[in-house]
Every structure is written in C-alpha cells, then in structure tokens.
C-alpha cells in the first residue's frame, strides 16, 4: 500500500463528497482533506435562504457530523490553506510551510465572492459566500428595520433581497442589467420575477456603483451610509450586500502545466493533469455531450462531479500501479473504469414562495422562449436553445408532476421544434 496520500483541497460540498467517493472506489491509503475555513463541511444554498432568514441555525447546514466522518479515517486539516501545487511531482505546499507529496490530488476550492475596492475599510458592506459572511449579515439584519442596498441583481442578489424584504427591511436591488437574473433565467422569466420583487416592495434599479459614501461620524472603522451611482444619484444605505459574482479559487495554482483561465481547465474525465483532478465550482471541463468547456456554480454539480473525479482518479492510479509507475491504488478490488463526466446540469433557486428549477444549459443560449402559464401565480417555463437545438429548460412554480419530464427533455440537445412540442405537452398534463 502506498504511503503517499490522496489530498483533496477544499473541504466543502465537492471536497467531502470526493473524500467519500475515494473510499468507495477502493482507496485505502492515507486521505487528507484540506480546507481553509475553520468549519466542518457545510452546505451553502441555505446561507441566502433559511440561514439568512433566521429559520435555520448553522448546525443544520453541516454536511457531515464528526461521527459520520470518522469511518473515512481522514487526515482532516481545517483552517489550512493550500498555497501551491507542483504538478510533475503532485506536491502540495500548505500555508504552514509543509510540503505534501501526494499520490493524487483533487482540487475542490470553489469560488470566492467578488468585491469592490471602493468598499474597502467600510463597515456595513457584506458579501455572501461563507457561513461567517451569512452570520455577519444576519446579525445586522436582526436589529430592526434597515435600508439595504443589494448590488448585483443575479440569482444570489435576488435571493437575499427576497429574504431581507420578508424580514421587513427596505430593500433596493441594483444591477447593470435592466432585468434581474436575465443571464441565468432569460429575459422573459427575469421580467416575471421582477414583477414579484416589485409586488413584494423591493425597489429595482438599473445602474452602476461609482462609490460608497461613509457616515459623517469620525468613528473608526467607518460605517457605510450611502451608495453613489455613476449617474450621480445617491441611495441611502445602512447595509450593502455585494452580490456581483465570483472568482474561481485558482490563484494558488501557478504551475504553468495548469490552465486556470476561468477555473481549472480539465478534460472530459475531470483531469487537469496526470493524477490531478478537479470538481465543483472551480472545475471547467469538456462536457462530452455539449462538446465544449463548461463550468457550473451549482450545488448538484459539486456532488456529481466530485464522485466522477474521485472514481476517475482511483482508476488512473490503479492503471499506473498495473503499469508499475505507482504503488497500488486500492485493495485489489475490481478497479473502476475512467468515465467521461456527462451530467444533465441542474440548479434551483428559492425566492419568496417560488421555486425555480433548471435542467441543462440556460446560459450562452442564442434562443430563449418563455411561456407564462399563470401570471398571478408566476408559473412559467422557458426553453433555451443553441444552434437550432434545445439545450436547457427552466420552470418557475411548476407542479412536481409537470416538472418530472423536463430533465429527459434536454438530457441531450434535441431539435428546437421537437423540444417545444414536448414542453407544451408536459406543461398541459393535468
Ligand atoms: C449563498 C449561496 C447560495 C447558493 N444557492 C444555490 C442554490 O440555490 N442552488 C444551487 O444549485 N446552488 C447554489 N449555490 C451554489 C452552491 O452552493 C455551490 O455550487 C457549491 O457550494 C459548490 O461547492 P464546492 O465544494 O465546489 O465549492 P465551495 O462550496 O465554494 O467550497 C470550496 C471550499 O474550498 C475552500 N478553499 C478555497 N481555496 C482554498 C485553498 N487554497 N486551500 C484550502 N481550501 C480552500 C473554500 O474556502 C471553501 O471552503 C449557492 C451558493 C451560495 C454561496
């Protein structure tokens, strides 16, 4: 048995799933899980929903308890950051100065929230990516009515705006795009959801931030007091949430053998280099069905891709062992085959009582058709196409019996007219 570990970098949804899948695939050697946050792996989607709302406490977000982790026999290093990776020798450098020569590495470092330098040094300006971020914002939302400006009208900004409004705060949602979430859900669905936000009392604005204005008080650090827009207008604010997208956490991967343009570039097997795989929000890989590199920041993808990457890494190490280039990967069990990772992407979003669910690709479409089934109930479906074929479908407030067939509809790109007919059929099922 090898004495070198497999290391998984990033101890969140993809990281913990990869660790478990490595064991299931037969890896009996040392297994190190490295995460720079101090917490056990936790789930992020509730951060902008139940946790921010106050309905759930942090314990409910934990993906595994310490007892559930025990059988994995992990060398768990929380509060530890990987600072470098030498690809040829598969050696990680950690922020405590340690060097870890590995049999294989799975990179699951996710993304980090984008910030604006103009907000540096001001209190009351938040991002929403980590548990600590969410708790800090929740704390400030719990002390009576506030004027909250959400900068960025994508999915995250809209979810947070909905929760803050439900909590009774005065909410302004500002984005560069006139229609909220248009990039993710298309203009028609975005308009429908904009109606819901307006009906709930959210003020929607199109514009760009020029500066954050501090309160007049001389206290340090200085509290934000307003947001100045490029057109000169001013939005008073007690709190600002920056929901302006994210950056893949690849800054530490400087080895030129790796392609780190828009995440870590991988092949169809989720391999970035021999013995080095990636999964989750950080991974951009060649999707074998769509025939182009894709990267998703979706919870379901983190789980599915981590399982695929782990299985493929064990298969590669087993093949290396058979060829005499490495120690045995498993305990003699039948080695898994390396398989291309070809999921049907899925994401959801919850805003007010509405559930949005999407299968396939909704971004990068050249054709979008939205059908409003019931305007008052905000019930609608949208079909997304590319080069004459339907590649994605999105539903809002659709009953489960109608939703069921939508995944199959876009499992592979299908001729637009055919998909449209099938969608119409699916949404008229009684
Ligand atoms: C507020 C919020 C709401 C969301 N809601 C939804 C939703 O409704 N539906 C949906 O489909 N998806 C949603 N998502 C997206 C979903 O949570 C992510 O797709 C998922 O968390 C990705 O998991 P991951 O493990 O790839 O990355 P992450 O969860 O980002 O985890 C990466 C981990 O690696 C750590 N790390 C980074 N660099 C290093 C390093 N150098 N060394 C060690 N550790 C490092 C990070 O600190 C982090 O802990 C939401 C995300 C957020 C933030």
Short mmCIF file of C-alpha atoms and ligand atoms in Angstrom, two decimals:
data_model
loop_
_atom_site.label_atom_id
_atom_site.label_comp_id
_atom_site.label_asym_id
_atom_site.label_seq_id
_atom_site.Cartn_x
_atom_site.Cartn_y
_atom_site.Cartn_z
CA UNK A 1 0.00 0.00 0.00
CA UNK A 2 1.25 3.45 -0.86
CA UNK A 3 2.38 5.75 1.91
CA UNK A 4 1.61 8.85 -0.11
CA UNK A 5 -1.86 10.29 0.45
CA UNK A 6 -4.50 11.42 -1.91
CA UNK A 7 -5.19 15.01 -0.94
CA UNK A 8 -8.49 16.76 -1.53
CA UNK A 9 -8.15 20.53 -1.41
CA UNK A 10 -11.34 22.37 -0.41
CA UNK A 11 -13.48 20.95 2.41
CA UNK A 12 -16.95 21.81 1.22
CA UNK A 13 -19.65 20.07 -0.84
CA UNK A 14 -17.34 18.78 -3.56
CA UNK A 15 -14.42 18.09 -1.21
CA UNK A 16 -16.28 15.93 1.29
CA UNK A 17 -18.11 14.08 -1.48
CA UNK A 18 -14.78 13.38 -3.21
CA UNK A 19 -13.28 12.02 0.01
CA UNK A 20 -16.20 9.64 0.50
CA UNK A 21 -16.17 8.57 -3.13
CA UNK A 22 -12.43 7.85 -2.99
CA UNK A 23 -13.05 5.39 -0.17
CA UNK A 24 -15.98 3.82 -2.01
CA UNK A 25 -13.82 3.43 -5.12
CA UNK A 26 -11.30 1.41 -3.11
CA UNK A 27 -8.69 3.93 -1.96
CA UNK A 28 -7.44 2.52 1.35
CA UNK A 29 -4.30 4.64 1.61
CA UNK A 30 -3.93 7.91 3.54
CA UNK A 31 -6.52 10.53 2.69
CA UNK A 32 -6.03 14.19 3.52
CA UNK A 33 -8.83 16.78 3.32
CA UNK A 34 -7.59 20.35 3.43
CA UNK A 35 -9.91 23.32 3.92
CA UNK A 36 -9.11 26.92 4.74
CA UNK A 37 -12.35 27.59 6.60
CA UNK A 38 -12.48 26.62 10.27
CA UNK A 39 -15.80 24.78 9.94
CA UNK A 40 -16.66 21.19 9.13
CA UNK A 41 -18.06 20.94 5.58
CA UNK A 42 -21.39 22.78 5.35
CA UNK A 43 -24.00 23.47 2.73
CA UNK A 44 -24.05 26.89 1.05
CA UNK A 45 -27.51 27.19 -0.60
CA UNK A 46 -29.30 27.77 2.75
CA UNK A 47 -26.95 30.68 3.51
CA UNK A 48 -29.02 33.04 1.34
CA UNK A 49 -32.31 31.42 2.31
CA UNK A 50 -33.13 29.68 5.61
CA UNK A 51 -30.00 30.77 7.49
CA UNK A 52 -30.22 34.44 6.48
CA UNK A 53 -33.88 34.36 7.33
CA UNK A 54 -33.17 33.00 10.80
CA UNK A 55 -35.27 29.88 10.25
CA UNK A 56 -32.22 27.60 10.45
CA UNK A 57 -29.17 27.65 12.68
CA UNK A 58 -25.66 26.73 11.45
CA UNK A 59 -25.79 23.20 12.88
CA UNK A 60 -28.47 22.34 10.33
CA UNK A 61 -26.14 23.23 7.44
CA UNK A 62 -23.40 20.79 8.38
CA UNK A 63 -22.99 18.19 5.65
CA UNK A 64 -21.50 15.56 7.99
CA UNK A 65 -21.07 15.25 11.74
CA UNK A 66 -17.70 14.36 13.27
CA UNK A 67 -19.14 10.86 13.89
CA UNK A 68 -20.08 10.47 10.23
CA UNK A 69 -16.57 11.50 9.18
CA UNK A 70 -14.82 9.05 11.50
CA UNK A 71 -15.11 5.93 9.27
CA UNK A 72 -13.36 7.80 6.45
CA UNK A 73 -10.16 7.83 8.51
CA UNK A 74 -9.36 11.32 7.24
CA UNK A 75 -6.35 13.44 7.96
CA UNK A 76 -8.64 16.47 8.24
CA UNK A 77 -6.87 19.81 8.14
CA UNK A 78 -9.29 22.64 8.69
CA UNK A 79 -8.09 26.23 8.83
CA UNK A 80 -5.30 25.25 6.44
CA UNK A 81 -4.78 26.80 3.03
CA UNK A 82 -3.03 25.17 0.10
CA UNK A 83 -0.64 27.72 -1.35
CA UNK A 84 0.93 25.82 -4.22
CA UNK A 85 0.95 22.64 -6.29
CA UNK A 86 3.87 21.20 -8.21
CA UNK A 87 2.15 19.27 -10.94
CA UNK A 88 5.00 16.99 -12.04
CA UNK A 89 5.60 15.63 -8.51
CA UNK A 90 1.99 16.10 -7.28
CA UNK A 91 3.33 18.00 -4.29
CA UNK A 92 1.17 20.47 -2.39
CA UNK A 93 2.50 23.34 -0.33
CA UNK A 94 0.43 24.40 2.66
CA UNK A 95 0.32 27.73 4.45
CA UNK A 96 2.03 26.21 7.50
CA UNK A 97 5.03 25.61 5.25
CA UNK A 98 4.51 21.87 4.99
CA UNK A 99 5.04 20.10 1.68
CA UNK A 100 2.82 17.12 0.98
CA UNK A 101 3.90 14.70 -1.77
CA UNK A 102 0.72 13.04 -2.97
CA UNK A 103 -0.30 10.02 -5.00
CA UNK A 104 -3.09 12.14 -6.42
CA UNK A 105 -4.87 15.43 -5.80
CA UNK A 106 -8.48 16.54 -6.19
CA UNK A 107 -8.96 20.28 -6.33
CA UNK A 108 -12.32 21.44 -4.99
CA UNK A 109 -11.56 25.01 -3.95
CA UNK A 110 -14.76 26.51 -5.33
CA UNK A 111 -15.07 30.23 -5.95
CA UNK A 112 -14.71 33.35 -3.85
CA UNK A 113 -17.08 36.31 -3.79
CA UNK A 114 -16.04 39.27 -5.89
CA UNK A 115 -15.66 42.52 -4.02
CA UNK A 116 -15.24 46.19 -4.96
CA UNK A 117 -12.13 48.06 -3.81
CA UNK A 118 -14.33 51.12 -3.26
CA UNK A 119 -15.85 49.33 -0.25
CA UNK A 120 -12.53 48.69 1.47
CA UNK A 121 -12.37 49.97 5.03
CA UNK A 122 -16.13 50.47 5.39
CA UNK A 123 -18.31 48.51 7.78
CA UNK A 124 -21.82 47.54 6.80
CA UNK A 125 -20.69 46.22 3.41
CA UNK A 126 -21.03 42.45 3.05
CA UNK A 127 -20.51 39.58 0.67
CA UNK A 128 -22.40 36.30 0.95
CA UNK A 129 -20.30 33.24 0.24
CA UNK A 130 -19.36 31.70 3.57
CA UNK A 131 -21.14 30.79 6.78
CA UNK A 132 -19.29 33.59 8.54
CA UNK A 133 -20.44 36.07 5.86
CA UNK A 134 -24.05 34.96 6.26
CA UNK A 135 -24.00 35.11 10.04
CA UNK A 136 -22.48 38.59 10.00
CA UNK A 137 -25.16 39.88 7.60
CA UNK A 138 -27.93 38.11 9.51
CA UNK A 139 -26.75 39.72 12.70
CA UNK A 140 -27.06 43.19 11.17
CA UNK A 141 -30.48 42.36 9.71
CA UNK A 142 -31.79 41.30 13.09
CA UNK A 143 -31.54 44.69 14.81
CA UNK A 144 -34.66 46.45 13.47
CA UNK A 145 -35.52 47.83 10.03
CA UNK A 146 -32.55 48.70 7.84
CA UNK A 147 -32.04 50.25 4.45
CA UNK A 148 -30.34 47.50 2.47
CA UNK A 149 -28.85 48.07 -0.96
CA UNK A 150 -28.10 44.86 -2.82
CA UNK A 151 -25.54 45.49 -5.55
CA UNK A 152 -25.91 42.84 -8.25
CA UNK A 153 -29.25 41.52 -9.50
CA UNK A 154 -28.20 37.96 -10.29
CA UNK A 155 -29.64 34.91 -8.56
CA UNK A 156 -27.79 35.43 -5.26
CA UNK A 157 -28.71 39.12 -5.04
CA UNK A 158 -32.35 38.33 -5.76
CA UNK A 159 -32.50 35.58 -3.12
CA UNK A 160 -31.00 37.84 -0.47
CA UNK A 161 -33.29 40.72 -1.46
CA UNK A 162 -36.31 38.43 -1.07
CA UNK A 163 -35.27 37.32 2.42
CA UNK A 164 -34.49 40.85 3.57
CA UNK A 165 -37.85 42.04 2.31
CA UNK A 166 -39.62 39.20 4.10
CA UNK A 167 -37.84 40.32 7.25
CA UNK A 168 -39.31 43.79 6.77
CA UNK A 169 -36.27 45.74 5.60
CA UNK A 170 -36.27 48.48 2.99
CA UNK A 171 -34.55 46.84 0.02
CA UNK A 172 -33.12 48.30 -3.16
CA UNK A 173 -31.79 45.88 -5.74
CA UNK A 174 -29.47 47.43 -8.28
CA UNK A 175 -27.82 45.79 -11.26
CA UNK A 176 -26.20 46.64 -14.55
CA UNK A 177 -28.78 44.54 -16.39
CA UNK A 178 -32.27 46.02 -16.59
CA UNK A 179 -33.85 42.60 -15.96
CA UNK A 180 -32.86 40.74 -12.80
CA UNK A 181 -31.22 37.34 -13.30
CA UNK A 182 -31.52 37.68 -17.07
CA UNK A 183 -28.19 35.92 -17.67
CA UNK A 184 -29.31 32.83 -15.75
CA UNK A 185 -33.03 32.66 -16.47
CA UNK A 186 -33.56 34.65 -19.67
CA UNK A 187 -35.37 37.98 -20.10
CA UNK A 188 -38.95 36.64 -20.01
CA UNK A 189 -38.57 34.73 -16.76
CA UNK A 190 -36.49 37.59 -15.34
CA UNK A 191 -39.35 40.05 -16.03
CA UNK A 192 -41.83 37.76 -14.33
CA UNK A 193 -39.64 37.52 -11.24
CA UNK A 194 -39.04 41.28 -11.32
CA UNK A 195 -42.83 41.69 -11.06
CA UNK A 196 -42.81 39.52 -7.94
CA UNK A 197 -39.98 41.50 -6.34
CA UNK A 198 -41.76 44.78 -7.08
CA UNK A 199 -45.05 43.43 -5.74
CA UNK A 200 -43.26 42.49 -2.54
CA UNK A 201 -41.89 46.02 -2.22
CA UNK A 202 -38.32 45.69 -3.49
CA UNK A 203 -37.12 48.75 -5.38
CA UNK A 204 -35.46 47.63 -8.63
CA UNK A 205 -32.91 49.88 -10.29
CA UNK A 206 -30.58 49.67 -13.26
CA UNK A 207 -27.23 51.30 -12.74
CA UNK A 208 -23.63 51.04 -11.71
CA UNK A 209 -21.95 51.90 -8.44
CA UNK A 210 -19.45 54.75 -8.52
CA UNK A 211 -18.64 54.99 -4.80
CA UNK A 212 -19.72 54.08 -1.31
CA UNK A 213 -20.28 57.00 0.98
CA UNK A 214 -19.23 56.86 4.62
CA UNK A 215 -21.23 58.15 7.55
CA UNK A 216 -20.15 61.58 8.78
CA UNK A 217 -19.12 60.29 12.21
CA UNK A 218 -15.42 60.13 12.86
CA UNK A 219 -15.65 56.61 14.35
CA UNK A 220 -13.24 54.02 13.01
CA UNK A 221 -13.93 51.82 11.15
CA UNK A 222 -16.34 53.97 9.21
CA UNK A 223 -19.90 52.81 8.64
CA UNK A 224 -21.34 52.95 5.11
CA UNK A 225 -24.13 55.49 4.74
CA UNK A 226 -24.96 55.52 1.06
CA UNK A 227 -24.19 54.31 -2.43
CA UNK A 228 -23.37 56.81 -5.17
CA UNK A 229 -24.22 55.67 -8.69
CA UNK A 230 -22.41 56.53 -11.91
CA UNK A 231 -25.40 58.68 -12.99
CA UNK A 232 -24.85 60.84 -9.88
CA UNK A 233 -27.85 59.61 -7.90
CA UNK A 234 -27.47 58.50 -4.28
CA UNK A 235 -29.07 55.59 -2.45
CA UNK A 236 -29.11 55.91 1.33
CA UNK A 237 -27.92 52.66 2.93
CA UNK A 238 -27.33 51.22 6.39
CA UNK A 239 -26.17 47.97 4.82
CA UNK A 240 -24.82 46.99 1.42
CA UNK A 241 -24.63 43.47 0.05
CA UNK A 242 -22.21 42.96 -2.82
CA UNK A 243 -23.62 40.15 -4.95
CA UNK A 244 -21.54 40.82 -8.03
CA UNK A 245 -20.40 37.34 -8.92
CA UNK A 246 -17.44 35.24 -8.01
CA UNK A 247 -13.91 34.32 -8.99
CA UNK A 248 -12.71 30.70 -9.18
CA UNK A 249 -10.24 30.00 -6.34
CA UNK A 250 -7.28 29.22 -8.58
CA UNK A 251 -4.87 31.98 -7.53
CA UNK A 252 -2.72 29.44 -5.70
CA UNK A 253 -2.34 27.25 -8.81
CA UNK A 254 0.57 28.92 -10.56
CA UNK A 255 2.21 25.87 -12.16
CA UNK A 256 2.19 26.59 -15.92
CA UNK A 257 1.14 22.99 -16.58
CA UNK A 258 -2.35 24.00 -15.45
CA UNK A 259 -4.85 26.07 -17.42
CA UNK A 260 -6.53 28.46 -15.00
CA UNK A 261 -8.48 30.70 -17.34
CA UNK A 262 -12.00 30.74 -15.88
CA UNK A 263 -11.48 27.98 -13.32
CA UNK A 264 -9.22 24.98 -13.59
CA UNK A 265 -9.34 23.52 -17.09
CA UNK A 266 -9.91 19.75 -17.23
CA UNK A 267 -10.57 17.10 -19.84
CA UNK A 268 -13.80 15.13 -20.10
CA UNK A 269 -12.64 12.92 -17.19
CA UNK A 270 -12.20 15.96 -14.89
CA UNK A 271 -8.41 15.57 -15.07
CA UNK A 272 -6.35 18.77 -15.11
CA UNK A 273 -3.05 16.88 -15.41
CA UNK A 274 -1.89 13.32 -14.67
CA UNK A 275 -3.03 12.45 -11.14
CA UNK A 276 -4.68 15.85 -10.67
CA UNK A 277 -8.45 16.21 -10.89
CA UNK A 278 -10.95 18.95 -10.14
CA UNK A 279 -14.59 19.11 -9.12
CA UNK A 280 -17.30 21.59 -8.25
CA UNK A 281 -17.48 25.33 -8.83
CA UNK A 282 -13.75 25.59 -9.59
CA UNK A 283 -13.72 22.99 -12.39
CA UNK A 284 -14.15 23.79 -16.06
CA UNK A 285 -14.27 20.61 -18.05
CA UNK A 286 -15.02 19.39 -21.57
CA UNK A 287 -18.63 18.31 -21.40
CA UNK A 288 -18.80 15.32 -23.74
CA UNK A 289 -22.43 15.87 -24.73
CA UNK A 290 -22.25 19.64 -25.25
CA UNK A 291 -18.80 19.42 -26.81
CA UNK A 292 -17.35 22.49 -25.13
CA UNK A 293 -15.77 23.50 -21.83
CA UNK A 294 -18.32 24.27 -19.13
CA UNK A 295 -18.14 25.35 -15.52
CA UNK A 296 -21.12 25.43 -13.17
CA UNK A 297 -21.65 27.03 -9.80
CA UNK A 298 -24.47 24.64 -8.90
CA UNK A 299 -24.82 22.56 -5.80
CA UNK A 300 -25.82 19.36 -7.59
CA UNK A 301 -22.82 19.59 -9.91
CA UNK A 302 -20.45 19.79 -6.93
CA UNK A 303 -21.67 16.40 -5.70
CA UNK A 304 -21.89 14.66 -9.05
CA UNK A 305 -18.56 15.91 -10.34
CA UNK A 306 -16.75 15.07 -7.11
CA UNK A 307 -17.94 11.47 -7.41
CA UNK A 308 -16.80 11.31 -11.03
CA UNK A 309 -13.39 12.88 -10.31
CA UNK A 310 -12.74 10.54 -7.37
CA UNK A 311 -13.68 7.44 -9.33
CA UNK A 312 -11.52 8.50 -12.28
CA UNK A 313 -8.53 9.32 -10.08
CA UNK A 314 -8.64 5.89 -8.43
CA UNK A 315 -8.95 4.28 -11.86
CA UNK A 316 -5.90 6.23 -13.07
CA UNK A 317 -3.82 5.33 -10.02
CA UNK A 318 -4.79 1.69 -10.42
CA UNK A 319 -3.71 1.76 -14.05
CA UNK A 320 -0.41 3.41 -13.01
CA UNK A 321 0.11 0.64 -10.46
CA UNK A 322 -0.57 -2.04 -13.05
CA UNK A 323 2.00 -0.36 -15.32
CA UNK A 324 4.47 -0.22 -12.46
CA UNK A 325 4.63 3.57 -12.24
CA UNK A 326 2.96 3.86 -8.85
CA UNK A 327 2.00 1.88 -5.82
CA UNK A 328 -1.31 0.02 -5.78
CA UNK A 329 -4.29 2.33 -5.53
CA UNK A 330 -6.76 0.05 -3.82
CA UNK A 331 -7.01 -3.23 -2.01
CA UNK A 332 -7.32 -5.49 -5.01
CA UNK A 333 -11.00 -4.80 -5.70
CA UNK A 334 -12.03 -4.58 -9.33
CA UNK A 335 -10.76 -1.15 -10.48
CA UNK A 336 -13.36 1.28 -11.77
CA UNK A 337 -13.11 2.41 -15.40
CA UNK A 338 -12.34 6.06 -16.11
CA UNK A 339 -15.52 7.55 -17.50
CA UNK A 340 -16.25 10.95 -19.05
CA UNK A 341 -18.37 13.16 -16.83
CA UNK A 342 -21.59 13.90 -18.72
CA UNK A 343 -24.26 15.20 -16.32
CA UNK A 344 -27.52 16.91 -17.11
CA UNK A 345 -26.85 20.15 -15.22
CA UNK A 346 -29.41 21.18 -12.61
CA UNK A 347 -29.91 24.20 -10.42
CA UNK A 348 -32.65 25.68 -8.30
CA UNK A 349 -33.36 28.95 -6.60
CA UNK A 350 -35.97 29.87 -3.97
CA UNK A 351 -37.41 33.36 -3.78
CA UNK A 352 -40.43 34.13 -1.63
CA UNK A 353 -42.57 31.01 -2.07
CA UNK A 354 -41.40 30.47 -5.65
CA UNK A 355 -39.14 27.64 -6.70
CA UNK A 356 -37.11 27.95 -9.89
CA UNK A 357 -35.61 24.76 -11.30
CA UNK A 358 -33.50 24.35 -14.40
CA UNK A 359 -32.11 21.39 -16.31
CA UNK A 360 -29.44 21.63 -18.97
CA UNK A 361 -27.83 24.87 -20.11
CA UNK A 362 -29.56 28.19 -19.56
CA UNK A 363 -26.56 30.45 -20.15
CA UNK A 364 -24.96 31.05 -23.53
CA UNK A 365 -28.24 30.42 -25.36
CA UNK A 366 -28.95 32.09 -28.72
CA UNK A 367 -32.69 31.39 -28.48
CA UNK A 368 -34.99 31.66 -25.46
CA UNK A 369 -38.74 31.20 -25.43
CA UNK A 370 -40.69 31.88 -22.24
CA UNK A 371 -44.27 30.70 -21.79
CA UNK A 372 -46.20 32.24 -18.92
CA UNK A 373 -48.73 29.64 -17.76
CA UNK A 374 -50.25 31.67 -14.93
CA UNK A 375 -49.07 35.24 -14.44
CA UNK A 376 -50.55 35.74 -10.98
CA UNK A 377 -49.01 32.52 -9.67
CA UNK A 378 -45.76 33.39 -11.57
CA UNK A 379 -45.97 29.94 -13.15
CA UNK A 380 -43.86 29.78 -16.28
CA UNK A 381 -41.45 27.69 -18.32
CA UNK A 382 -38.61 28.76 -20.59
CA UNK A 383 -36.80 26.82 -23.26
CA UNK A 384 -33.17 27.65 -24.10
CA UNK A 385 -31.62 26.85 -27.47
CA UNK A 386 -28.30 26.96 -29.19
CA UNK A 387 -27.64 26.41 -32.89
CA UNK A 388 -31.19 25.18 -33.52
CA UNK A 389 -31.30 22.70 -30.67
CA UNK A 390 -32.89 22.95 -27.23
CA UNK A 391 -30.21 22.68 -24.54
CA UNK A 392 -31.94 23.84 -21.38
CA UNK A 393 -35.31 24.24 -19.72
CA UNK A 394 -36.33 26.32 -16.73
CA UNK A 395 -39.52 26.16 -14.71
CA UNK A 396 -40.95 28.51 -12.11
CA UNK A 397 -43.64 27.35 -9.68
CA UNK A 398 -44.39 24.28 -11.78
CA UNK A 399 -46.19 21.39 -10.06
CA UNK A 400 -43.89 18.38 -9.48
CA UNK A 401 -45.89 16.14 -11.81
CA UNK A 402 -45.20 18.54 -14.69
CA UNK A 403 -41.59 19.11 -13.73
CA UNK A 404 -40.74 15.42 -13.75
CA UNK A 405 -40.36 15.03 -17.51
CA UNK A 406 -38.25 18.16 -18.08
CA UNK A 407 -34.88 16.60 -17.29
CA UNK A 408 -35.29 14.00 -20.04
CA UNK A 409 -36.32 16.75 -22.45
CA UNK A 410 -32.81 18.26 -22.51
CA UNK A 411 -30.64 15.30 -21.49
CA UNK A 412 -29.14 15.61 -24.97
CA UNK A 413 -29.57 18.58 -27.30
CA UNK A 414 -32.78 17.99 -29.23
CA UNK A 415 -34.25 19.77 -32.26
CA UNK A 416 -35.89 23.01 -31.12
CA UNK A 417 -39.33 22.33 -32.61
CA UNK A 418 -39.47 18.86 -31.12
CA UNK A 419 -38.46 20.09 -27.67
CA UNK A 420 -41.00 22.89 -27.83
CA UNK A 421 -43.81 20.41 -28.63
CA UNK A 422 -42.73 18.11 -25.83
CA UNK A 423 -42.55 21.01 -23.38
CA UNK A 424 -46.04 22.14 -24.35
CA UNK A 425 -47.29 18.60 -23.81
CA UNK A 426 -45.54 18.28 -20.44
CA UNK A 427 -47.00 21.54 -19.14
CA UNK A 428 -50.55 20.73 -20.14
CA UNK A 429 -50.56 17.42 -18.24
CA UNK A 430 -53.41 17.74 -15.73
C1 LIG B 1 -25.27 31.90 -0.73
C2 LIG B 1 -25.26 30.81 -1.76
C3 LIG B 1 -26.46 30.27 -2.19
C4 LIG B 1 -26.46 29.25 -3.14
N1 LIG B 1 -27.65 28.75 -3.56
C5 LIG B 1 -27.67 27.77 -4.50
C6 LIG B 1 -28.90 27.24 -4.96
O1 LIG B 1 -29.98 27.65 -4.52
N2 LIG B 1 -28.87 26.27 -5.90
C7 LIG B 1 -27.70 25.79 -6.41
O2 LIG B 1 -27.74 24.92 -7.29
N3 LIG B 1 -26.51 26.28 -5.99
C8 LIG B 1 -26.48 27.26 -5.06
N4 LIG B 1 -25.28 27.76 -4.62
C9 LIG B 1 -24.04 27.24 -5.20
C10 LIG B 1 -23.52 26.03 -4.42
O3 LIG B 1 -23.53 26.28 -3.05
C11 LIG B 1 -22.11 25.71 -4.90
O4 LIG B 1 -22.25 25.27 -6.23
C12 LIG B 1 -21.39 24.70 -4.08
O5 LIG B 1 -21.20 25.15 -2.77
C13 LIG B 1 -20.03 24.40 -4.69
O6 LIG B 1 -19.32 23.54 -3.87
P1 LIG B 1 -17.73 23.43 -4.00
O7 LIG B 1 -17.35 22.42 -2.96
O8 LIG B 1 -17.34 23.22 -5.40
O9 LIG B 1 -17.16 24.86 -3.63
P2 LIG B 1 -17.30 25.72 -2.31
O10 LIG B 1 -18.58 25.39 -1.62
O11 LIG B 1 -17.03 27.13 -2.69
O12 LIG B 1 -16.11 25.19 -1.38
C14 LIG B 1 -14.77 25.41 -1.65
C15 LIG B 1 -14.01 25.37 -0.34
O13 LIG B 1 -12.61 25.40 -0.59
C16 LIG B 1 -12.01 26.36 0.27
N5 LIG B 1 -10.76 26.81 -0.34
C17 LIG B 1 -10.58 27.72 -1.33
N6 LIG B 1 -9.27 27.85 -1.63
C18 LIG B 1 -8.60 27.02 -0.80
C19 LIG B 1 -7.21 26.71 -0.61
N7 LIG B 1 -6.26 27.27 -1.39
N8 LIG B 1 -6.87 25.82 0.34
C20 LIG B 1 -7.84 25.23 1.12
N9 LIG B 1 -9.14 25.48 0.99
C21 LIG B 1 -9.53 26.36 0.03
C22 LIG B 1 -13.07 27.43 0.39
O14 LIG B 1 -12.85 28.28 1.49
C23 LIG B 1 -14.31 26.57 0.53
O15 LIG B 1 -14.48 26.17 1.86
C24 LIG B 1 -25.24 28.77 -3.68
C25 LIG B 1 -24.04 29.34 -3.25
C26 LIG B 1 -24.04 30.34 -2.28
C27 LIG B 1 -22.74 30.95 -1.83
#
